[in-house]
mmCIF file of C-alpha atoms (C1' of nucleotides) in Angstrom:
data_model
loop_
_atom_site.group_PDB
_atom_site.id
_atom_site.type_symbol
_atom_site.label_atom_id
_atom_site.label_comp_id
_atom_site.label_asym_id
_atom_site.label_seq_id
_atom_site.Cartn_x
_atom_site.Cartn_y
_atom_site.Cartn_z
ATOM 1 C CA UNK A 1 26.304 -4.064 9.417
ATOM 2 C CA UNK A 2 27.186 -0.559 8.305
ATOM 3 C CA UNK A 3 26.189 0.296 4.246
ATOM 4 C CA UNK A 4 27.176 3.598 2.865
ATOM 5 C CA UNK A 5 24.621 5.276 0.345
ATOM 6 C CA UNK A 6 23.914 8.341 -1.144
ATOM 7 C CA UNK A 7 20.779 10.087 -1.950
ATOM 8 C CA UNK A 8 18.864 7.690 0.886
ATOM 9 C CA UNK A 9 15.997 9.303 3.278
ATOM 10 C CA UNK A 10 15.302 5.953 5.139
ATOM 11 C CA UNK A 11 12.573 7.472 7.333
ATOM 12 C CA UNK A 12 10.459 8.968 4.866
ATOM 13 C CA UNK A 13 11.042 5.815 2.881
ATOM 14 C CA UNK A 14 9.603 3.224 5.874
ATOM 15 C CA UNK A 15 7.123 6.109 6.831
ATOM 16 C CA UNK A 16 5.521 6.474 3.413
ATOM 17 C CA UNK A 17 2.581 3.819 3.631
ATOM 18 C CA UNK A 18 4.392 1.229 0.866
ATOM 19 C CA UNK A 19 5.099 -0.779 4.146
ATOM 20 C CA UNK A 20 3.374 -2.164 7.005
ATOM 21 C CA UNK A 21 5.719 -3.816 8.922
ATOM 22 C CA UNK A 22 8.019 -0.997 10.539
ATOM 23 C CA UNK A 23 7.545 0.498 13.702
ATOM 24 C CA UNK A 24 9.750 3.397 14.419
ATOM 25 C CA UNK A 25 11.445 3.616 17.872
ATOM 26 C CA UNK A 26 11.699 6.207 20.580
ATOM 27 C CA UNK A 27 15.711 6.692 19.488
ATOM 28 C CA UNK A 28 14.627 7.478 15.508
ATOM 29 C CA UNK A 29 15.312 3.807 14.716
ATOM 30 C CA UNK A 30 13.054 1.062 12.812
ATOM 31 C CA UNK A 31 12.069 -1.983 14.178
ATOM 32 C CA UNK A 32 10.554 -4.828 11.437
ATOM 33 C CA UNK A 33 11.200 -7.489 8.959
ATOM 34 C CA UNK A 34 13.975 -6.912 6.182
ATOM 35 C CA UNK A 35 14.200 -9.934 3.849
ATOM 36 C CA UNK A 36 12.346 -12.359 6.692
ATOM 37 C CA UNK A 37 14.774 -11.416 9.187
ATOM 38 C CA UNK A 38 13.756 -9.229 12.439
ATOM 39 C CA UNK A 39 16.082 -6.504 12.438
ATOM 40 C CA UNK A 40 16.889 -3.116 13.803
ATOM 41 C CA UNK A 41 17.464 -0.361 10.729
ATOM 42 C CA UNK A 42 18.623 3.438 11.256
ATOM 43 C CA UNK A 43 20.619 5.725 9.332
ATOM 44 C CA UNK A 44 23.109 8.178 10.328
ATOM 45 C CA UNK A 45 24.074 10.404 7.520
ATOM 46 C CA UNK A 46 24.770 8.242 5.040
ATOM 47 C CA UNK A 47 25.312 5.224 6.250
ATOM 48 C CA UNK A 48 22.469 2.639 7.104
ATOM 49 C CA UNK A 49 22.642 0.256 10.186
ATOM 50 C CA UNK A 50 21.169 -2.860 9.937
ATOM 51 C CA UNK A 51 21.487 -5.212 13.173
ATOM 52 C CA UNK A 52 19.793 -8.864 13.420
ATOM 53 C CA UNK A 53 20.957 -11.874 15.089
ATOM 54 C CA UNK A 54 21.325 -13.494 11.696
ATOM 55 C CA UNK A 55 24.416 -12.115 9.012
ATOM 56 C CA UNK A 56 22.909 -10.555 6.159
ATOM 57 C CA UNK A 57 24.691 -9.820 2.783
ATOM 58 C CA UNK A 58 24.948 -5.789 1.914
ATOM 59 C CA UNK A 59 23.814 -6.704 -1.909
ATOM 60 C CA UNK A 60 20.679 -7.838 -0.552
ATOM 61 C CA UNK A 61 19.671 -4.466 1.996
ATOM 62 C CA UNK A 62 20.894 -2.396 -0.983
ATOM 63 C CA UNK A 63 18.406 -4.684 -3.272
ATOM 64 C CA UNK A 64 15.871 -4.248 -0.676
ATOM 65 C CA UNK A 65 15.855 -0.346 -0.696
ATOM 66 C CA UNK A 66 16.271 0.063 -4.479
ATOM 67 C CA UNK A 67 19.979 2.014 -3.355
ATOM 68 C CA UNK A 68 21.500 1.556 -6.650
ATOM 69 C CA UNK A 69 18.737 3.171 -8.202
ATOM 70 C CA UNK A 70 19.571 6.810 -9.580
ATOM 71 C CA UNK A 71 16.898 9.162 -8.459
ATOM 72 C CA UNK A 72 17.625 12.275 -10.375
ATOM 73 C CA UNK A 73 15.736 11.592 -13.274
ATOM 74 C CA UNK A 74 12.655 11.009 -10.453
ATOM 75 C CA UNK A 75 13.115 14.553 -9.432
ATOM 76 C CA UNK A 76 13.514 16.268 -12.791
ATOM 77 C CA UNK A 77 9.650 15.016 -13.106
ATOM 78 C CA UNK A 78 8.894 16.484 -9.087
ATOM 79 C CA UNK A 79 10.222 19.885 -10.258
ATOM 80 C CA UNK A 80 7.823 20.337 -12.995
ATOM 81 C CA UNK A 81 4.592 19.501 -10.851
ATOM 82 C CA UNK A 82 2.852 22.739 -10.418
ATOM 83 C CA UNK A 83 3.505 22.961 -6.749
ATOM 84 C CA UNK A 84 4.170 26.866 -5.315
ATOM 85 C CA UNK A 85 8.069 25.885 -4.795
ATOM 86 C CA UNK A 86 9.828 23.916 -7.188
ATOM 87 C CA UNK A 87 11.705 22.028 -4.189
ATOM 88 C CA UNK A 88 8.706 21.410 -2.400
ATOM 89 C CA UNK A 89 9.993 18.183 -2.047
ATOM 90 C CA UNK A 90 13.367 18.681 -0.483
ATOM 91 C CA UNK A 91 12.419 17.063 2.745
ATOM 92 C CA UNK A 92 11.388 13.676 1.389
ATOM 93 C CA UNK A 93 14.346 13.670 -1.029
ATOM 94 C CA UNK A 94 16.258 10.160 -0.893
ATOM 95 C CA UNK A 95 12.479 8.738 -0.285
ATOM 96 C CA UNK A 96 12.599 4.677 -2.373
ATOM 97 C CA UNK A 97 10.474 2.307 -3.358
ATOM 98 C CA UNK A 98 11.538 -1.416 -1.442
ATOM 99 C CA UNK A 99 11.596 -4.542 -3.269
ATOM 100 C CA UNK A 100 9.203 -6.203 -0.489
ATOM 101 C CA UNK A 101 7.764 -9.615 -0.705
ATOM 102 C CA UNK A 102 4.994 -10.120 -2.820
ATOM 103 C CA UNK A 103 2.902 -12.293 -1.048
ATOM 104 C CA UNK A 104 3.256 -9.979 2.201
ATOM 105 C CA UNK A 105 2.519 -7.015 -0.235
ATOM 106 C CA UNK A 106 -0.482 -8.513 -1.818
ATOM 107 C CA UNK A 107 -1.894 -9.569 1.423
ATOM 108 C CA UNK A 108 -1.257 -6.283 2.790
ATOM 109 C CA UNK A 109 -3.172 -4.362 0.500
ATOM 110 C CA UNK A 110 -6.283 -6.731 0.684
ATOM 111 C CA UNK A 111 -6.454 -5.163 4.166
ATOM 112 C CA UNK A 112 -5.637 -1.449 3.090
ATOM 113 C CA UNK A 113 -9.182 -1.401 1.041
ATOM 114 C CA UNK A 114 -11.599 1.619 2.928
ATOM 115 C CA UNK A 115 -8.809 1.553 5.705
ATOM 116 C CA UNK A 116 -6.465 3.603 7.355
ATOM 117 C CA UNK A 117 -2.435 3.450 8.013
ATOM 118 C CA UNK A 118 -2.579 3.071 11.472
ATOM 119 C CA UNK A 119 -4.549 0.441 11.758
ATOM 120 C CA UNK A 120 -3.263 -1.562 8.965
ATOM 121 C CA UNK A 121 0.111 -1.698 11.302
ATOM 122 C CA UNK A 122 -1.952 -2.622 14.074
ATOM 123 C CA UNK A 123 -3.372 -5.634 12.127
ATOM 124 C CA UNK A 124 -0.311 -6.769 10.453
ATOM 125 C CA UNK A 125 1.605 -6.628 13.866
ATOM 126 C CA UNK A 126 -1.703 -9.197 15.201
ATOM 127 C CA UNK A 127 -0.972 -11.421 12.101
ATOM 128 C CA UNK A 128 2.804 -11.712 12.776
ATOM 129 C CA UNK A 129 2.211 -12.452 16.371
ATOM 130 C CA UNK A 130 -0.543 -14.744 16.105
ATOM 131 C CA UNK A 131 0.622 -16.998 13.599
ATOM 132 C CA UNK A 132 4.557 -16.815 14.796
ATOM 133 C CA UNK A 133 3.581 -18.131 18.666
ATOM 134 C CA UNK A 134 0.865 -20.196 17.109
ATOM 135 C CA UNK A 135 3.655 -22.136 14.890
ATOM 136 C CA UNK A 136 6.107 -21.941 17.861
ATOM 137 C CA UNK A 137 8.292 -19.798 15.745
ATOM 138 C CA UNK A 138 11.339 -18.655 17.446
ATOM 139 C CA UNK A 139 11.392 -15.346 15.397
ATOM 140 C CA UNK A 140 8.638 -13.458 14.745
ATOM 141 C CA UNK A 141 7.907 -13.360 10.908
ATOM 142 C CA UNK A 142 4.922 -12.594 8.418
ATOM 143 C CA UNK A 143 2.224 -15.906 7.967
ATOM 144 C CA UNK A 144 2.509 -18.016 4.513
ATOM 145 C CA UNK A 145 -0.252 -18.002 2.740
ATOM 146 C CA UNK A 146 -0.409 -21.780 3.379
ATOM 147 C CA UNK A 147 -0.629 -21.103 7.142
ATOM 148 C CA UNK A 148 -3.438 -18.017 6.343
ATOM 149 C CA UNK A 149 -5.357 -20.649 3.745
ATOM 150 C CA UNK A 150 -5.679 -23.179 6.619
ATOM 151 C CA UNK A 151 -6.903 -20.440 9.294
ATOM 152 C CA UNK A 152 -10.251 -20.366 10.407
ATOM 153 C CA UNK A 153 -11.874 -17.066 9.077
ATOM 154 C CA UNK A 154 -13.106 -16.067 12.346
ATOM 155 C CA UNK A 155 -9.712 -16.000 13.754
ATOM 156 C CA UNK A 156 -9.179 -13.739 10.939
ATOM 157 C CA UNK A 157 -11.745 -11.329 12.099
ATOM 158 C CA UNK A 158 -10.650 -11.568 15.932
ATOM 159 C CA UNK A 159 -7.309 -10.381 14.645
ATOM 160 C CA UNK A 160 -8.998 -7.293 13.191
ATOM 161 C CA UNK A 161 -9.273 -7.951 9.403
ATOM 162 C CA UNK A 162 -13.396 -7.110 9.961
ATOM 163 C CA UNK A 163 -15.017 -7.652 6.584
ATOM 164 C CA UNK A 164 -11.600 -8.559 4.320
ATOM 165 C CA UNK A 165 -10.866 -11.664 6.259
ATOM 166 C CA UNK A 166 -12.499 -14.012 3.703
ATOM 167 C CA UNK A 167 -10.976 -12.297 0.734
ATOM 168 C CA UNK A 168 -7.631 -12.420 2.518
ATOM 169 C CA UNK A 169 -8.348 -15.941 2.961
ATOM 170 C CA UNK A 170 -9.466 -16.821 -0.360
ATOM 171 C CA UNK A 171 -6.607 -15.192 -1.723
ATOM 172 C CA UNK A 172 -4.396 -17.188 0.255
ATOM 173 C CA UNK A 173 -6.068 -20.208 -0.354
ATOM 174 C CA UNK A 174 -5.590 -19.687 -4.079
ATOM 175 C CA UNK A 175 -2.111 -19.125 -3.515
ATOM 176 C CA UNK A 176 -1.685 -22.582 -2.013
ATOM 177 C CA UNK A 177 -3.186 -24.306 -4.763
ATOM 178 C CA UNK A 178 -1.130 -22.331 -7.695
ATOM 179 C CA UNK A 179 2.247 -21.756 -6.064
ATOM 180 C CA UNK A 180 3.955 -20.748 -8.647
ATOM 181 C CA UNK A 181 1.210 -17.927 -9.777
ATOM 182 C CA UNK A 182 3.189 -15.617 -8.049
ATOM 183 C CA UNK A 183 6.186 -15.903 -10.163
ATOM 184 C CA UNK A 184 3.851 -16.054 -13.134
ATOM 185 C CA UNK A 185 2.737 -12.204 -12.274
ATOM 186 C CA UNK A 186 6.177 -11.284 -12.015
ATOM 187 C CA UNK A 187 6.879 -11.996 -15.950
ATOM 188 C CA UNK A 188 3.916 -10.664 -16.790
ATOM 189 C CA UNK A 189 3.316 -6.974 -18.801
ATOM 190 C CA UNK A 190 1.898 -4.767 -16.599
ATOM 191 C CA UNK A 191 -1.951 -4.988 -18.680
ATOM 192 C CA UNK A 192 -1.743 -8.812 -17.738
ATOM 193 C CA UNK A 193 -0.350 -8.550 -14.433
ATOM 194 C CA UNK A 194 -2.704 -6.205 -13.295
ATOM 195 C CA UNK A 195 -5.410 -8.528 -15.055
ATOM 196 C CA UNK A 196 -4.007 -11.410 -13.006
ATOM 197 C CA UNK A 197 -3.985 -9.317 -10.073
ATOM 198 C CA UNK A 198 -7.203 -8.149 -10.171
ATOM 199 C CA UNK A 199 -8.764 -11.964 -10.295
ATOM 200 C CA UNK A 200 -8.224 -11.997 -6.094
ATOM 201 C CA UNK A 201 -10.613 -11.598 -4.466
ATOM 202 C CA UNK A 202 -10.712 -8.288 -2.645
ATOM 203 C CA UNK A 203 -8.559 -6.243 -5.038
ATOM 204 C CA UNK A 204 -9.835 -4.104 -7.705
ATOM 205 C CA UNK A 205 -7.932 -1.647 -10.026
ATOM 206 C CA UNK A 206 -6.429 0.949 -7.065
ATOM 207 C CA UNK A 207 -4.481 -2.195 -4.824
ATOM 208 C CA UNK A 208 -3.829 -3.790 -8.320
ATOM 209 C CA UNK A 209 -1.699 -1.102 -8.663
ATOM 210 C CA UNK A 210 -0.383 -1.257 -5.255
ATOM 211 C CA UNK A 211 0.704 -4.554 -5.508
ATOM 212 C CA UNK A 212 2.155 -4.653 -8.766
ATOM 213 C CA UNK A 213 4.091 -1.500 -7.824
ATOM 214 C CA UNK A 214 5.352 -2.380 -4.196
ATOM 215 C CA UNK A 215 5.492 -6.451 -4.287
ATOM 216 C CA UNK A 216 6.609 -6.418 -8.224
ATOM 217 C CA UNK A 217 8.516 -3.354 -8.738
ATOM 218 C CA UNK A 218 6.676 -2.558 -11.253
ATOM 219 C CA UNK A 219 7.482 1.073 -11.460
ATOM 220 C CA UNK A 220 5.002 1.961 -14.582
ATOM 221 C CA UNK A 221 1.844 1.204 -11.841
ATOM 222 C CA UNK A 222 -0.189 4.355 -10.460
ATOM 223 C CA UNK A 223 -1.932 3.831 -7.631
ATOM 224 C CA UNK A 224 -4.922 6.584 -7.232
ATOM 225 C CA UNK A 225 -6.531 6.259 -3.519
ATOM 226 C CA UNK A 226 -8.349 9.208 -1.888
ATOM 227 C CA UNK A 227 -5.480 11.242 -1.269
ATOM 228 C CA UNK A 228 -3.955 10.787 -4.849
ATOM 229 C CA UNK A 229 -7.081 11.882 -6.158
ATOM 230 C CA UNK A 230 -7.172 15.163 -4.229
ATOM 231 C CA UNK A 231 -3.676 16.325 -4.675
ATOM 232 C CA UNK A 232 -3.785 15.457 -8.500
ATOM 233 C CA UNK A 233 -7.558 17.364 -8.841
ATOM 234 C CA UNK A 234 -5.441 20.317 -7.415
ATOM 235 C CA UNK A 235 -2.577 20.385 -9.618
ATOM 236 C CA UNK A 236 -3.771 18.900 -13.186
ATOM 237 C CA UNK A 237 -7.520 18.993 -13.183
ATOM 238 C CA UNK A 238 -8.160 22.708 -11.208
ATOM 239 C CA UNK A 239 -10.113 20.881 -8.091
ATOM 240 C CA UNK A 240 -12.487 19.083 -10.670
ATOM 241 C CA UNK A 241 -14.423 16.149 -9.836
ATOM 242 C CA UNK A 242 -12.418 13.712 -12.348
ATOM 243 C CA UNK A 243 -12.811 10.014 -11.892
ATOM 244 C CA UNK A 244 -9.823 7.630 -10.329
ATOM 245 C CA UNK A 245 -9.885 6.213 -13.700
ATOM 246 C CA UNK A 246 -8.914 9.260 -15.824
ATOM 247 C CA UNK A 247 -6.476 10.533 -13.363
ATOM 248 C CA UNK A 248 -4.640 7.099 -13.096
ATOM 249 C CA UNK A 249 -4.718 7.205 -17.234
ATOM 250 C CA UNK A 250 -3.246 10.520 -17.052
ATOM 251 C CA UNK A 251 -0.212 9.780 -14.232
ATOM 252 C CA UNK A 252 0.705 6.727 -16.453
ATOM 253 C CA UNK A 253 0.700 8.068 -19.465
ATOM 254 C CA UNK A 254 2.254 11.913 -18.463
ATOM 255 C CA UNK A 255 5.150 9.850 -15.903
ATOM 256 C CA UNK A 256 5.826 6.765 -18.276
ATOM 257 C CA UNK A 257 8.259 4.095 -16.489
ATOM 258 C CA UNK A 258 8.480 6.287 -13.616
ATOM 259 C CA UNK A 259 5.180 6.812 -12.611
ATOM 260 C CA UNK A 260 5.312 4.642 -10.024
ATOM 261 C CA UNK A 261 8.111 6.679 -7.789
ATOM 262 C CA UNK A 262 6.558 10.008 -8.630
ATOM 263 C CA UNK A 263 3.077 8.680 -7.011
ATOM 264 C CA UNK A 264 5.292 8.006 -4.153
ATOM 265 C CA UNK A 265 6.495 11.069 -3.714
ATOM 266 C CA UNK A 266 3.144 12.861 -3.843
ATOM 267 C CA UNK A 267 1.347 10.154 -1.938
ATOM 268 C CA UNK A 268 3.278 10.861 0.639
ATOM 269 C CA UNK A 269 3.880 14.563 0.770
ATOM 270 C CA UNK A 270 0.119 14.876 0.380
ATOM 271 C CA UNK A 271 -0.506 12.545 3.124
ATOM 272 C CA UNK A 272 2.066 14.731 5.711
ATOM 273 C CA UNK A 273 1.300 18.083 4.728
ATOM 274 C CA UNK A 274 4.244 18.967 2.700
ATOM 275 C CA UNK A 275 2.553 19.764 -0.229
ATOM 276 C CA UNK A 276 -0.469 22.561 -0.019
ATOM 277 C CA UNK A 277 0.243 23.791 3.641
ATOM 278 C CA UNK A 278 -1.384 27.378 4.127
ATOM 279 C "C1'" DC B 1 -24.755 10.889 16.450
ATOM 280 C "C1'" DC B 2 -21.607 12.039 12.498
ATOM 281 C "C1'" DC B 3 -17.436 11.396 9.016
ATOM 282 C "C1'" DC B 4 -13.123 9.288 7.455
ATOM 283 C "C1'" DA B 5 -9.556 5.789 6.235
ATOM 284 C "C1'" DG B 6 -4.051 3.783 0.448
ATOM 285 C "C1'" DG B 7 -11.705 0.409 -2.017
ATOM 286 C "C1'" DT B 8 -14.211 -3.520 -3.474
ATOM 287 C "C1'" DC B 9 -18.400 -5.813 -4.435
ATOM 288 C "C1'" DC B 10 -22.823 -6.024 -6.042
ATOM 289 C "C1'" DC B 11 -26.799 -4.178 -7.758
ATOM 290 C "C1'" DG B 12 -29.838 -1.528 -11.046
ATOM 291 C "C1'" DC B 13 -29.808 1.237 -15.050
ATOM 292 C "C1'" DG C 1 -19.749 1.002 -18.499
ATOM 293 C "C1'" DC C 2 -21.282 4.234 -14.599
ATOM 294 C "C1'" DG C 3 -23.605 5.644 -9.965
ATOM 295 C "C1'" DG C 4 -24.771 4.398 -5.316
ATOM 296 C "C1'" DG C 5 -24.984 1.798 -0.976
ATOM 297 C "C1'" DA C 6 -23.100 -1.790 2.198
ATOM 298 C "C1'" DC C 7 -19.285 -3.254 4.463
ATOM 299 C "C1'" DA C 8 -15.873 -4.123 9.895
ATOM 300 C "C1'" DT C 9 -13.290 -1.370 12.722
ATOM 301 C "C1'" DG C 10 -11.276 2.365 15.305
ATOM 302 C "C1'" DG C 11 -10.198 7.323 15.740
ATOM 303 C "C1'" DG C 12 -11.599 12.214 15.658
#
DNA sequence: CCCCAGGTCCCGC
DNA sequence: GCGGGACATGGG
């Protein structure tokens, strides 16, 4: 399936930690899960390429990757940050925010918590394959939280989760007595949803965010993890020790309804090194 | 041995 | 409400 779009940068998009289950190929292309279907994705100017054994509607990939969205008032707000050259960003330009599931995205970000990118892949990937050949599935998806509630923990912490299992479990098991909680959040203002967020177990204010903002759209959420806080004490707050609180306060209030993408872009450029390079 | 990673929880004040 | 340590695991 070939879809034309403009203003895309699939790469830095998959690459820019809102995701866990991509895995870039030797040839530039992305292996993973779009929309429960395994698929191959790469782009070539612009035009994406999705292939999968299954036929999947071009409404829905465009849905996925937010296409239709028009970035420009994004990057009126990324040339006033304080950055040495206005188009620092210029390299992540086209960079969007997916519509992912929301159970895989709040069950992700239990296991980001003191964690790293890398190894966050490397767990997810154990979760798909464990629970796929354990159900006999013939293509390799993400677990339900009904098949994560009726785990054992310990096979939890075999397959890496350490010290999150139970609150991954928990979470799950939650899920699988209020089903429809999910769809609850997603009508929720972002005070409550981030208040009914919050109540799993394992997630505090920062993957609050992080959920609300990757599995909910919700594009007013500001995520603040370690890097966040360093590039923002740099450009707002001149290297001061301010707390995650105040500088998530200030990124919601200063980038309104568009917070959300403008974290992404600095999250990530941080991150790589595009932003504050000697 | 150390420190760090898309933090949260729990405690004492 | 805020500060500090513990927490699994793997990489540098």
């Amino acid at each position: 399936m070939n879809i034309p779009c403009k203003d895309f940068n699939l790469a830095a998009t998959l690459d820019s930690g809102q995701v866990f289950g991509f895995a870039r190929e030797e040839n530039g292309a992305y292996r993973g899960n779009l929309l429960g279907e395994p698929c191959e994705v790469w782009q070539i100017g612009d035009t994406v390429h999705v292939s999968s054994t299954k036929q999947m509607k071009p409404e829905h990939v465009r849905r996925y990757f937010d296409l239709d969205f028009d970035l420009s008032s994004v990057y009126t707000h990324l040339k006033e940050i304080p950055a040495s050259d206005p188009d620092w960003f210029d390299s992540v330009r086209g960079l969007r925010l997916i519509r992912q599931d929301s159970w895989e995205a709040l069950a992700c970000f239990i296991l980001s918590s003191n964690n790293n990118v890398k190894r966050i892949q490397g767990i997810y990937k154990n979760l798909v394959e464990y629970f796929s050949r354990r159900a006999r599935r013939q293509v390799p998806v993400f677990p339900s939280s009904g098949e994560i509630a009726k785990t054992h923990e310990r096979i939890l912490r075999q397959i890496g989760l350490g010290y999150r299992a139970p609150f991954l479990q928990r979470s799950a098991q939650f899920l699988s007595v209020n089903p429809d909680y999910l769809s609850v959040i997603q009508d929720s203002e972002y005070e409550q949803a981030i208040e009914r967020i919050i109540s799993f177990p394992g997630i505090g204010p920062k993957v609050a965010d992080c959920v609300f903002l990757y599995g909910f759209h919700g594009l007013e959420a500001f995520p603040v993890d370690v890097w966040m806080l360093r590039v923002m004490r740099k450009l707002y707050f001149k290297n001061r020790g301010v707390s995650e609180k105040r500088v998530h306060a200030f990124g919601r209030k200063k980038w309104g309804s568009l917070a959300g993408y403008v974290q992404q872009y600095l999250f990530h450029s941080a991150r790589t090194g595009i932003l504050f390079r000697p």
